[in-house]
């Protein structure tokens, strides 16, 4: 009985090889894009900045007050106006440890300039370079808070506010602010579980509804008062 001689179908083999190469390439591209999407870029390096949570810490008191704020948020501005003085006093007298978490949920409200991210990046840069004056800069950002649906403050205006707050403006710090060095890190920060917007307030790791009354929101929930 005669046996047929099989011919190798090189065309089909090369097509298969080509498909595999393309698929490998697609997987590699997707992996790179995903890596870029999840990479926050430069991370500020200072003892007062938590690299995991993004919190900037002020004070060393026994009670912990944590806030999540957006530098363009009008309600955060109201919170700072009504409760900021009380919080600052508690930091100064050693009653609390304050953790400030900048978030960037209102970038869409600044006509494409990403003001929330730029301001948060500037805050991180100042907290890294001149931590002793970072809280004064934080409060000044709310004294000069731009309205929603505006471009927000320019980088030059942020630098001026920092200087006016007592921050030592080195060439490195100025470059960091202008280069938006920590925008990626700021944009990677999230609200805590259970939060619905800004401002979000936690006292000793418990969510506290914001009523804009420091006696109810802060003083009633700390052990030192």
JSON list of C-alpha atoms in Angstrom, two decimals:
[
{"chain": "A", "resi": 1, "resn": "UNK", "atom": "CA", "xyz": [0.00, 0.00, 0.00]},
{"chain": "A", "resi": 2, "resn": "UNK", "atom": "CA", "xyz": [1.44, 3.27, -1.06]},
{"chain": "A", "resi": 3, "resn": "UNK", "atom": "CA", "xyz": [2.02, 5.97, 1.61]},
{"chain": "A", "resi": 4, "resn": "UNK", "atom": "CA", "xyz": [1.46, 9.62, 0.67]},
{"chain": "A", "resi": 5, "resn": "UNK", "atom": "CA", "xyz": [4.37, 11.95, 1.33]},
{"chain": "A", "resi": 6, "resn": "UNK", "atom": "CA", "xyz": [3.32, 14.85, 3.53]},
{"chain": "A", "resi": 7, "resn": "UNK", "atom": "CA", "xyz": [4.50, 18.27, 2.51]},
{"chain": "A", "resi": 8, "resn": "UNK", "atom": "CA", "xyz": [5.33, 20.77, 5.21]},
{"chain": "A", "resi": 9, "resn": "UNK", "atom": "CA", "xyz": [3.00, 23.77, 4.99]},
{"chain": "A", "resi": 10, "resn": "UNK", "atom": "CA", "xyz": [5.58, 26.47, 5.62]},
{"chain": "A", "resi": 11, "resn": "UNK", "atom": "CA", "xyz": [3.11, 29.22, 4.78]},
{"chain": "A", "resi": 12, "resn": "UNK", "atom": "CA", "xyz": [0.82, 28.19, 7.62]},
{"chain": "A", "resi": 13, "resn": "UNK", "atom": "CA", "xyz": [3.76, 27.85, 10.00]},
{"chain": "A", "resi": 14, "resn": "UNK", "atom": "CA", "xyz": [5.05, 31.33, 9.26]},
{"chain": "A", "resi": 15, "resn": "UNK", "atom": "CA", "xyz": [1.56, 32.79, 9.61]},
{"chain": "A", "resi": 16, "resn": "UNK", "atom": "CA", "xyz": [1.29, 31.15, 13.04]},
{"chain": "A", "resi": 17, "resn": "UNK", "atom": "CA", "xyz": [4.71, 32.45, 14.06]},
{"chain": "A", "resi": 18, "resn": "UNK", "atom": "CA", "xyz": [3.74, 35.93, 12.92]},
{"chain": "A", "resi": 19, "resn": "UNK", "atom": "CA", "xyz": [0.52, 35.83, 14.93]},
{"chain": "A", "resi": 20, "resn": "UNK", "atom": "CA", "xyz": [2.44, 34.76, 18.05]},
{"chain": "A", "resi": 21, "resn": "UNK", "atom": "CA", "xyz": [4.96, 37.58, 17.60]},
{"chain": "A", "resi": 22, "resn": "UNK", "atom": "CA", "xyz": [2.17, 40.13, 17.20]},
{"chain": "A", "resi": 23, "resn": "UNK", "atom": "CA", "xyz": [0.38, 38.84, 20.31]},
{"chain": "A", "resi": 24, "resn": "UNK", "atom": "CA", "xyz": [3.59, 38.98, 22.33]},
{"chain": "A", "resi": 25, "resn": "UNK", "atom": "CA", "xyz": [4.12, 42.55, 21.15]},
{"chain": "A", "resi": 26, "resn": "UNK", "atom": "CA", "xyz": [0.59, 43.55, 22.11]},
{"chain": "A", "resi": 27, "resn": "UNK", "atom": "CA", "xyz": [0.99, 42.03, 25.57]},
{"chain": "A", "resi": 28, "resn": "UNK", "atom": "CA", "xyz": [4.28, 43.89, 26.05]},
{"chain": "A", "resi": 29, "resn": "UNK", "atom": "CA", "xyz": [2.74, 47.22, 25.00]},
{"chain": "A", "resi": 30, "resn": "UNK", "atom": "CA", "xyz": [-0.23, 46.72, 27.32]},
{"chain": "A", "resi": 31, "resn": "UNK", "atom": "CA", "xyz": [2.12, 45.88, 30.18]},
{"chain": "A", "resi": 32, "resn": "UNK", "atom": "CA", "xyz": [4.13, 49.04, 29.59]},
{"chain": "A", "resi": 33, "resn": "UNK", "atom": "CA", "xyz": [1.00, 51.19, 29.38]},
{"chain": "A", "resi": 34, "resn": "UNK", "atom": "CA", "xyz": [-0.40, 49.67, 32.55]},
{"chain": "A", "resi": 35, "resn": "UNK", "atom": "CA", "xyz": [2.89, 50.26, 34.31]},
{"chain": "A", "resi": 36, "resn": "UNK", "atom": "CA", "xyz": [2.87, 53.91, 33.26]},
{"chain": "A", "resi": 37, "resn": "UNK", "atom": "CA", "xyz": [-0.74, 54.29, 34.34]},
{"chain": "A", "resi": 38, "resn": "UNK", "atom": "CA", "xyz": [-0.04, 52.96, 37.83]},
{"chain": "A", "resi": 39, "resn": "UNK", "atom": "CA", "xyz": [3.40, 54.53, 38.31]},
{"chain": "A", "resi": 40, "resn": "UNK", "atom": "CA", "xyz": [2.97, 57.75, 40.34]},
{"chain": "A", "resi": 41, "resn": "UNK", "atom": "CA", "xyz": [6.37, 59.02, 39.25]},
{"chain": "A", "resi": 42, "resn": "UNK", "atom": "CA", "xyz": [8.62, 60.85, 41.74]},
{"chain": "A", "resi": 43, "resn": "UNK", "atom": "CA", "xyz": [7.63, 60.45, 45.39]},
{"chain": "A", "resi": 44, "resn": "UNK", "atom": "CA", "xyz": [8.44, 63.22, 47.89]},
{"chain": "A", "resi": 45, "resn": "UNK", "atom": "CA", "xyz": [11.05, 62.13, 50.40]},
{"chain": "A", "resi": 46, "resn": "UNK", "atom": "CA", "xyz": [10.61, 63.67, 53.83]},
{"chain": "A", "resi": 47, "resn": "UNK", "atom": "CA", "xyz": [9.95, 62.25, 57.27]},
{"chain": "A", "resi": 48, "resn": "UNK", "atom": "CA", "xyz": [6.69, 64.19, 57.52]},
{"chain": "A", "resi": 49, "resn": "UNK", "atom": "CA", "xyz": [5.25, 62.70, 54.31]},
{"chain": "A", "resi": 50, "resn": "UNK", "atom": "CA", "xyz": [3.80, 59.20, 54.28]},
{"chain": "A", "resi": 51, "resn": "UNK", "atom": "CA", "xyz": [4.88, 57.65, 50.98]},
{"chain": "A", "resi": 52, "resn": "UNK", "atom": "CA", "xyz": [2.06, 55.08, 51.16]},
{"chain": "A", "resi": 53, "resn": "UNK", "atom": "CA", "xyz": [-0.94, 57.20, 52.17]},
{"chain": "A", "resi": 54, "resn": "UNK", "atom": "CA", "xyz": [0.20, 60.58, 50.85]},
{"chain": "A", "resi": 55, "resn": "UNK", "atom": "CA", "xyz": [-0.46, 62.22, 54.23]},
{"chain": "A", "resi": 56, "resn": "UNK", "atom": "CA", "xyz": [1.56, 65.26, 55.24]},
{"chain": "A", "resi": 57, "resn": "UNK", "atom": "CA", "xyz": [1.90, 65.27, 59.04]},
{"chain": "A", "resi": 58, "resn": "UNK", "atom": "CA", "xyz": [1.98, 68.25, 61.38]},
{"chain": "A", "resi": 59, "resn": "UNK", "atom": "CA", "xyz": [2.31, 68.11, 65.16]},
{"chain": "A", "resi": 60, "resn": "UNK", "atom": "CA", "xyz": [2.85, 65.21, 67.56]},
{"chain": "A", "resi": 61, "resn": "UNK", "atom": "CA", "xyz": [-0.24, 65.19, 69.74]},
{"chain": "A", "resi": 62, "resn": "UNK", "atom": "CA", "xyz": [-1.98, 62.11, 71.20]},
{"chain": "A", "resi": 63, "resn": "UNK", "atom": "CA", "xyz": [-5.16, 62.51, 69.13]},
{"chain": "A", "resi": 64, "resn": "UNK", "atom": "CA", "xyz": [-5.09, 62.17, 65.35]},
{"chain": "A", "resi": 65, "resn": "UNK", "atom": "CA", "xyz": [-7.07, 64.39, 63.01]},
{"chain": "A", "resi": 66, "resn": "UNK", "atom": "CA", "xyz": [-6.98, 63.47, 59.32]},
{"chain": "A", "resi": 67, "resn": "UNK", "atom": "CA", "xyz": [-8.39, 65.53, 56.47]},
{"chain": "A", "resi": 68, "resn": "UNK", "atom": "CA", "xyz": [-8.79, 64.85, 52.74]},
{"chain": "A", "resi": 69, "resn": "UNK", "atom": "CA", "xyz": [-9.01, 68.11, 50.83]},
{"chain": "A", "resi": 70, "resn": "UNK", "atom": "CA", "xyz": [-8.85, 69.51, 47.31]},
{"chain": "A", "resi": 71, "resn": "UNK", "atom": "CA", "xyz": [-7.24, 72.91, 46.91]},
{"chain": "A", "resi": 72, "resn": "UNK", "atom": "CA", "xyz": [-10.00, 74.11, 44.57]},
{"chain": "A", "resi": 73, "resn": "UNK", "atom": "CA", "xyz": [-12.90, 72.73, 46.62]},
{"chain": "A", "resi": 74, "resn": "UNK", "atom": "CA", "xyz": [-15.23, 75.49, 47.91]},
{"chain": "A", "resi": 75, "resn": "UNK", "atom": "CA", "xyz": [-16.45, 73.27, 50.75]},
{"chain": "A", "resi": 76, "resn": "UNK", "atom": "CA", "xyz": [-12.84, 72.63, 51.77]},
{"chain": "A", "resi": 77, "resn": "UNK", "atom": "CA", "xyz": [-12.39, 76.39, 51.78]},
{"chain": "A", "resi": 78, "resn": "UNK", "atom": "CA", "xyz": [-15.40, 76.70, 54.07]},
{"chain": "A", "resi": 79, "resn": "UNK", "atom": "CA", "xyz": [-13.99, 73.95, 56.30]},
{"chain": "A", "resi": 80, "resn": "UNK", "atom": "CA", "xyz": [-10.65, 75.75, 56.55]},
{"chain": "A", "resi": 81, "resn": "UNK", "atom": "CA", "xyz": [-12.41, 79.05, 57.25]},
{"chain": "A", "resi": 82, "resn": "UNK", "atom": "CA", "xyz": [-14.59, 77.64, 60.04]},
{"chain": "A", "resi": 83, "resn": "UNK", "atom": "CA", "xyz": [-12.34, 74.97, 61.55]},
{"chain": "A", "resi": 84, "resn": "UNK", "atom": "CA", "xyz": [-8.81, 75.78, 60.42]},
{"chain": "A", "resi": 85, "resn": "UNK", "atom": "CA", "xyz": [-8.04, 78.11, 63.32]},
{"chain": "A", "resi": 86, "resn": "UNK", "atom": "CA", "xyz": [-9.14, 75.49, 65.85]},
{"chain": "A", "resi": 87, "resn": "UNK", "atom": "CA", "xyz": [-7.12, 72.77, 64.14]},
{"chain": "A", "resi": 88, "resn": "UNK", "atom": "CA", "xyz": [-4.03, 74.98, 63.93]},
{"chain": "A", "resi": 89, "resn": "UNK", "atom": "CA", "xyz": [-4.31, 75.80, 67.63]},
{"chain": "A", "resi": 90, "resn": "UNK", "atom": "CA", "xyz": [-4.54, 72.12, 68.53]},
{"chain": "A", "resi": 91, "resn": "UNK", "atom": "CA", "xyz": [-1.45, 71.40, 66.45]},
{"chain": "A", "resi": 92, "resn": "UNK", "atom": "CA", "xyz": [0.45, 74.26, 68.08]},
{"chain": "A", "resi": 93, "resn": "UNK", "atom": "CA", "xyz": [-0.44, 73.31, 71.67]},
{"chain": "A", "resi": 94, "resn": "UNK", "atom": "CA", "xyz": [0.44, 69.64, 71.17]},
{"chain": "A", "resi": 95, "resn": "UNK", "atom": "CA", "xyz": [-3.09, 68.28, 71.42]},
{"chain": "A", "resi": 96, "resn": "UNK", "atom": "CA", "xyz": [-3.26, 66.60, 68.02]},
{"chain": "A", "resi": 97, "resn": "UNK", "atom": "CA", "xyz": [-1.30, 65.11, 65.18]},
{"chain": "A", "resi": 98, "resn": "UNK", "atom": "CA", "xyz": [-2.74, 66.48, 61.94]},
{"chain": "A", "resi": 99, "resn": "UNK", "atom": "CA", "xyz": [-2.58, 64.46, 58.74]},
{"chain": "A", "resi": 100, "resn": "UNK", "atom": "CA", "xyz": [-3.42, 66.36, 55.56]},
{"chain": "A", "resi": 101, "resn": "UNK", "atom": "CA", "xyz": [-4.23, 64.29, 52.46]},
{"chain": "A", "resi": 102, "resn": "UNK", "atom": "CA", "xyz": [-4.36, 66.38, 49.26]},
{"chain": "A", "resi": 103, "resn": "UNK", "atom": "CA", "xyz": [-6.60, 64.90, 46.57]},
{"chain": "A", "resi": 104, "resn": "UNK", "atom": "CA", "xyz": [-7.19, 66.06, 43.02]},
{"chain": "A", "resi": 105, "resn": "UNK", "atom": "CA", "xyz": [-10.81, 65.32, 42.18]},
{"chain": "A", "resi": 106, "resn": "UNK", "atom": "CA", "xyz": [-11.58, 68.82, 40.89]},
{"chain": "A", "resi": 107, "resn": "UNK", "atom": "CA", "xyz": [-8.94, 69.02, 38.14]},
{"chain": "A", "resi": 108, "resn": "UNK", "atom": "CA", "xyz": [-11.81, 69.03, 35.64]},
{"chain": "A", "resi": 109, "resn": "UNK", "atom": "CA", "xyz": [-13.02, 72.34, 37.11]},
{"chain": "A", "resi": 110, "resn": "UNK", "atom": "CA", "xyz": [-9.90, 74.35, 36.21]},
{"chain": "A", "resi": 111, "resn": "UNK", "atom": "CA", "xyz": [-10.27, 74.75, 32.44]},
{"chain": "A", "resi": 112, "resn": "UNK", "atom": "CA", "xyz": [-7.58, 72.23, 31.60]},
{"chain": "A", "resi": 113, "resn": "UNK", "atom": "CA", "xyz": [-4.81, 73.56, 33.87]},
{"chain": "A", "resi": 114, "resn": "UNK", "atom": "CA", "xyz": [-5.17, 70.74, 36.44]},
{"chain": "A", "resi": 115, "resn": "UNK", "atom": "CA", "xyz": [-5.01, 73.27, 39.25]},
{"chain": "A", "resi": 116, "resn": "UNK", "atom": "CA", "xyz": [-5.88, 70.79, 42.00]},
{"chain": "A", "resi": 117, "resn": "UNK", "atom": "CA", "xyz": [-2.95, 68.59, 40.95]},
{"chain": "A", "resi": 118, "resn": "UNK", "atom": "CA", "xyz": [-0.53, 71.50, 40.52]},
{"chain": "A", "resi": 119, "resn": "UNK", "atom": "CA", "xyz": [-1.40, 72.94, 43.92]},
{"chain": "A", "resi": 120, "resn": "UNK", "atom": "CA", "xyz": [-1.09, 69.53, 45.58]},
{"chain": "A", "resi": 121, "resn": "UNK", "atom": "CA", "xyz": [2.26, 68.98, 43.88]},
{"chain": "A", "resi": 122, "resn": "UNK", "atom": "CA", "xyz": [3.45, 72.39, 45.11]},
{"chain": "A", "resi": 123, "resn": "UNK", "atom": "CA", "xyz": [2.29, 71.53, 48.63]},
{"chain": "A", "resi": 124, "resn": "UNK", "atom": "CA", "xyz": [4.23, 68.26, 48.57]},
{"chain": "A", "resi": 125, "resn": "UNK", "atom": "CA", "xyz": [7.30, 70.06, 47.22]},
{"chain": "A", "resi": 126, "resn": "UNK", "atom": "CA", "xyz": [7.15, 72.64, 50.02]},
{"chain": "A", "resi": 127, "resn": "UNK", "atom": "CA", "xyz": [6.52, 69.96, 52.66]},
{"chain": "A", "resi": 128, "resn": "UNK", "atom": "CA", "xyz": [9.63, 68.19, 51.44]},
{"chain": "A", "resi": 129, "resn": "UNK", "atom": "CA", "xyz": [11.87, 71.24, 51.14]},
{"chain": "A", "resi": 130, "resn": "UNK", "atom": "CA", "xyz": [10.70, 73.40, 54.06]},
{"chain": "A", "resi": 131, "resn": "UNK", "atom": "CA", "xyz": [8.47, 71.37, 56.40]},
{"chain": "A", "resi": 132, "resn": "UNK", "atom": "CA", "xyz": [8.49, 74.04, 59.12]},
{"chain": "A", "resi": 133, "resn": "UNK", "atom": "CA", "xyz": [6.59, 76.42, 56.86]},
{"chain": "A", "resi": 134, "resn": "UNK", "atom": "CA", "xyz": [4.48, 73.90, 54.94]},
{"chain": "A", "resi": 135, "resn": "UNK", "atom": "CA", "xyz": [1.41, 74.30, 57.15]},
{"chain": "A", "resi": 136, "resn": "UNK", "atom": "CA", "xyz": [1.48, 78.08, 56.72]},
{"chain": "A", "resi": 137, "resn": "UNK", "atom": "CA", "xyz": [1.61, 77.51, 52.96]},
{"chain": "A", "resi": 138, "resn": "UNK", "atom": "CA", "xyz": [-1.27, 75.05, 53.20]},
{"chain": "A", "resi": 139, "resn": "UNK", "atom": "CA", "xyz": [-3.46, 77.60, 54.96]},
{"chain": "A", "resi": 140, "resn": "UNK", "atom": "CA", "xyz": [-2.42, 80.35, 52.55]},
{"chain": "A", "resi": 141, "resn": "UNK", "atom": "CA", "xyz": [-3.55, 78.20, 49.61]},
{"chain": "A", "resi": 142, "resn": "UNK", "atom": "CA", "xyz": [-7.06, 78.39, 51.04]},
{"chain": "A", "resi": 143, "resn": "UNK", "atom": "CA", "xyz": [-6.78, 82.10, 51.74]},
{"chain": "A", "resi": 144, "resn": "UNK", "atom": "CA", "xyz": [-6.13, 82.39, 48.00]},
{"chain": "A", "resi": 145, "resn": "UNK", "atom": "CA", "xyz": [-8.38, 79.58, 46.79]},
{"chain": "A", "resi": 146, "resn": "UNK", "atom": "CA", "xyz": [-9.55, 80.11, 43.19]},
{"chain": "A", "resi": 147, "resn": "UNK", "atom": "CA", "xyz": [-13.16, 79.57, 42.19]},
{"chain": "A", "resi": 148, "resn": "UNK", "atom": "CA", "xyz": [-14.23, 76.53, 40.23]},
{"chain": "A", "resi": 149, "resn": "UNK", "atom": "CA", "xyz": [-14.48, 76.94, 36.44]},
{"chain": "A", "resi": 150, "resn": "UNK", "atom": "CA", "xyz": [-11.40, 79.19, 36.42]},
{"chain": "A", "resi": 151, "resn": "UNK", "atom": "CA", "xyz": [-7.80, 78.31, 35.45]},
{"chain": "A", "resi": 152, "resn": "UNK", "atom": "CA", "xyz": [-6.75, 78.61, 39.07]},
{"chain": "A", "resi": 153, "resn": "UNK", "atom": "CA", "xyz": [-3.49, 80.12, 40.22]},
{"chain": "A", "resi": 154, "resn": "UNK", "atom": "CA", "xyz": [-0.43, 80.06, 37.98]},
{"chain": "A", "resi": 155, "resn": "UNK", "atom": "CA", "xyz": [2.77, 78.34, 39.05]},
{"chain": "A", "resi": 156, "resn": "UNK", "atom": "CA", "xyz": [4.32, 81.77, 39.58]},
{"chain": "A", "resi": 157, "resn": "UNK", "atom": "CA", "xyz": [1.45, 82.72, 41.88]},
{"chain": "A", "resi": 158, "resn": "UNK", "atom": "CA", "xyz": [1.91, 79.49, 43.84]},
{"chain": "A", "resi": 159, "resn": "UNK", "atom": "CA", "xyz": [5.59, 80.32, 44.25]},
{"chain": "A", "resi": 160, "resn": "UNK", "atom": "CA", "xyz": [4.76, 83.84, 45.47]},
{"chain": "A", "resi": 161, "resn": "UNK", "atom": "CA", "xyz": [2.25, 82.50, 48.00]},
{"chain": "A", "resi": 162, "resn": "UNK", "atom": "CA", "xyz": [4.90, 80.08, 49.27]},
{"chain": "A", "resi": 163, "resn": "UNK", "atom": "CA", "xyz": [7.40, 82.91, 49.68]},
{"chain": "A", "resi": 164, "resn": "UNK", "atom": "CA", "xyz": [4.82, 85.08, 51.43]},
{"chain": "A", "resi": 165, "resn": "UNK", "atom": "CA", "xyz": [4.17, 82.16, 53.81]},
{"chain": "A", "resi": 166, "resn": "UNK", "atom": "CA", "xyz": [7.79, 82.18, 54.92]},
{"chain": "A", "resi": 167, "resn": "UNK", "atom": "CA", "xyz": [8.95, 79.31, 52.73]},
{"chain": "A", "resi": 168, "resn": "UNK", "atom": "CA", "xyz": [12.61, 79.44, 51.74]},
{"chain": "A", "resi": 169, "resn": "UNK", "atom": "CA", "xyz": [12.39, 79.39, 47.95]},
{"chain": "A", "resi": 170, "resn": "UNK", "atom": "CA", "xyz": [15.48, 77.65, 46.64]},
{"chain": "A", "resi": 171, "resn": "UNK", "atom": "CA", "xyz": [16.12, 77.15, 42.94]},
{"chain": "A", "resi": 172, "resn": "UNK", "atom": "CA", "xyz": [15.41, 73.43, 43.41]},
{"chain": "A", "resi": 173, "resn": "UNK", "atom": "CA", "xyz": [12.05, 74.07, 45.06]},
{"chain": "A", "resi": 174, "resn": "UNK", "atom": "CA", "xyz": [11.04, 76.61, 42.44]},
{"chain": "A", "resi": 175, "resn": "UNK", "atom": "CA", "xyz": [11.91, 74.13, 39.70]},
{"chain": "A", "resi": 176, "resn": "UNK", "atom": "CA", "xyz": [9.92, 71.39, 41.44]},
{"chain": "A", "resi": 177, "resn": "UNK", "atom": "CA", "xyz": [6.83, 73.61, 41.56]},
{"chain": "A", "resi": 178, "resn": "UNK", "atom": "CA", "xyz": [7.18, 74.73, 37.94]},
{"chain": "A", "resi": 179, "resn": "UNK", "atom": "CA", "xyz": [7.88, 71.19, 36.73]},
{"chain": "A", "resi": 180, "resn": "UNK", "atom": "CA", "xyz": [4.84, 69.82, 38.63]},
{"chain": "A", "resi": 181, "resn": "UNK", "atom": "CA", "xyz": [7.19, 67.19, 40.01]},
{"chain": "A", "resi": 182, "resn": "UNK", "atom": "CA", "xyz": [4.69, 65.47, 42.29]},
{"chain": "A", "resi": 183, "resn": "UNK", "atom": "CA", "xyz": [1.54, 65.70, 40.17]},
{"chain": "A", "resi": 184, "resn": "UNK", "atom": "CA", "xyz": [1.54, 61.96, 39.51]},
{"chain": "A", "resi": 185, "resn": "UNK", "atom": "CA", "xyz": [1.93, 61.20, 43.20]},
{"chain": "A", "resi": 186, "resn": "UNK", "atom": "CA", "xyz": [-0.88, 63.61, 44.07]},
{"chain": "A", "resi": 187, "resn": "UNK", "atom": "CA", "xyz": [-3.17, 62.12, 41.43]},
{"chain": "A", "resi": 188, "resn": "UNK", "atom": "CA", "xyz": [-2.62, 58.62, 42.84]},
{"chain": "A", "resi": 189, "resn": "UNK", "atom": "CA", "xyz": [-4.13, 59.58, 46.21]},
{"chain": "A", "resi": 190, "resn": "UNK", "atom": "CA", "xyz": [-7.66, 58.43, 46.98]},
{"chain": "A", "resi": 191, "resn": "UNK", "atom": "CA", "xyz": [-10.38, 59.17, 49.50]},
{"chain": "A", "resi": 192, "resn": "UNK", "atom": "CA", "xyz": [-10.70, 56.69, 52.38]},
{"chain": "A", "resi": 193, "resn": "UNK", "atom": "CA", "xyz": [-13.30, 53.95, 52.33]},
{"chain": "A", "resi": 194, "resn": "UNK", "atom": "CA", "xyz": [-16.72, 55.32, 53.14]},
{"chain": "A", "resi": 195, "resn": "UNK", "atom": "CA", "xyz": [-15.94, 58.87, 52.05]},
{"chain": "A", "resi": 196, "resn": "UNK", "atom": "CA", "xyz": [-18.11, 60.53, 49.41]},
{"chain": "A", "resi": 197, "resn": "UNK", "atom": "CA", "xyz": [-16.26, 63.76, 48.68]},
{"chain": "A", "resi": 198, "resn": "UNK", "atom": "CA", "xyz": [-14.21, 66.60, 50.08]},
{"chain": "A", "resi": 199, "resn": "UNK", "atom": "CA", "xyz": [-13.66, 67.66, 52.73]},
{"chain": "A", "resi": 200, "resn": "UNK", "atom": "CA", "xyz": [-13.44, 64.31, 54.46]},
{"chain": "A", "resi": 201, "resn": "UNK", "atom": "CA", "xyz": [-12.64, 64.31, 58.18]},
{"chain": "A", "resi": 202, "resn": "UNK", "atom": "CA", "xyz": [-11.47, 61.48, 60.41]},
{"chain": "A", "resi": 203, "resn": "UNK", "atom": "CA", "xyz": [-10.69, 61.79, 64.11]},
{"chain": "A", "resi": 204, "resn": "UNK", "atom": "CA", "xyz": [-8.71, 58.92, 65.61]},
{"chain": "A", "resi": 205, "resn": "UNK", "atom": "CA", "xyz": [-9.41, 56.88, 62.46]},
{"chain": "A", "resi": 206, "resn": "UNK", "atom": "CA", "xyz": [-13.18, 57.33, 62.66]},
{"chain": "A", "resi": 207, "resn": "UNK", "atom": "CA", "xyz": [-15.12, 59.17, 59.96]},
{"chain": "A", "resi": 208, "resn": "UNK", "atom": "CA", "xyz": [-16.77, 62.31, 61.31]},
{"chain": "A", "resi": 209, "resn": "UNK", "atom": "CA", "xyz": [-19.52, 64.11, 59.37]},
{"chain": "A", "resi": 210, "resn": "UNK", "atom": "CA", "xyz": [-18.42, 67.67, 58.63]},
{"chain": "A", "resi": 211, "resn": "UNK", "atom": "CA", "xyz": [-20.83, 70.23, 60.10]},
{"chain": "A", "resi": 212, "resn": "UNK", "atom": "CA", "xyz": [-18.42, 73.20, 59.89]},
{"chain": "A", "resi": 213, "resn": "UNK", "atom": "CA", "xyz": [-18.61, 73.49, 63.68]},
{"chain": "A", "resi": 214, "resn": "UNK", "atom": "CA", "xyz": [-15.22, 72.73, 65.27]},
{"chain": "A", "resi": 215, "resn": "UNK", "atom": "CA", "xyz": [-16.80, 72.00, 68.66]},
{"chain": "A", "resi": 216, "resn": "UNK", "atom": "CA", "xyz": [-18.87, 69.16, 67.18]},
{"chain": "A", "resi": 217, "resn": "UNK", "atom": "CA", "xyz": [-16.44, 67.99, 64.54]},
{"chain": "A", "resi": 218, "resn": "UNK", "atom": "CA", "xyz": [-13.11, 68.20, 66.39]},
{"chain": "A", "resi": 219, "resn": "UNK", "atom": "CA", "xyz": [-13.26, 69.08, 70.07]},
{"chain": "A", "resi": 220, "resn": "UNK", "atom": "CA", "xyz": [-16.05, 66.63, 70.95]},
{"chain": "A", "resi": 221, "resn": "UNK", "atom": "CA", "xyz": [-14.07, 63.76, 69.44]},
{"chain": "A", "resi": 222, "resn": "UNK", "atom": "CA", "xyz": [-10.62, 64.17, 70.96]},
{"chain": "A", "resi": 223, "resn": "UNK", "atom": "CA", "xyz": [-9.51, 62.95, 74.37]},
{"chain": "A", "resi": 224, "resn": "UNK", "atom": "CA", "xyz": [-7.26, 65.90, 75.17]},
{"chain": "A", "resi": 225, "resn": "UNK", "atom": "CA", "xyz": [-10.20, 68.32, 75.48]}
]
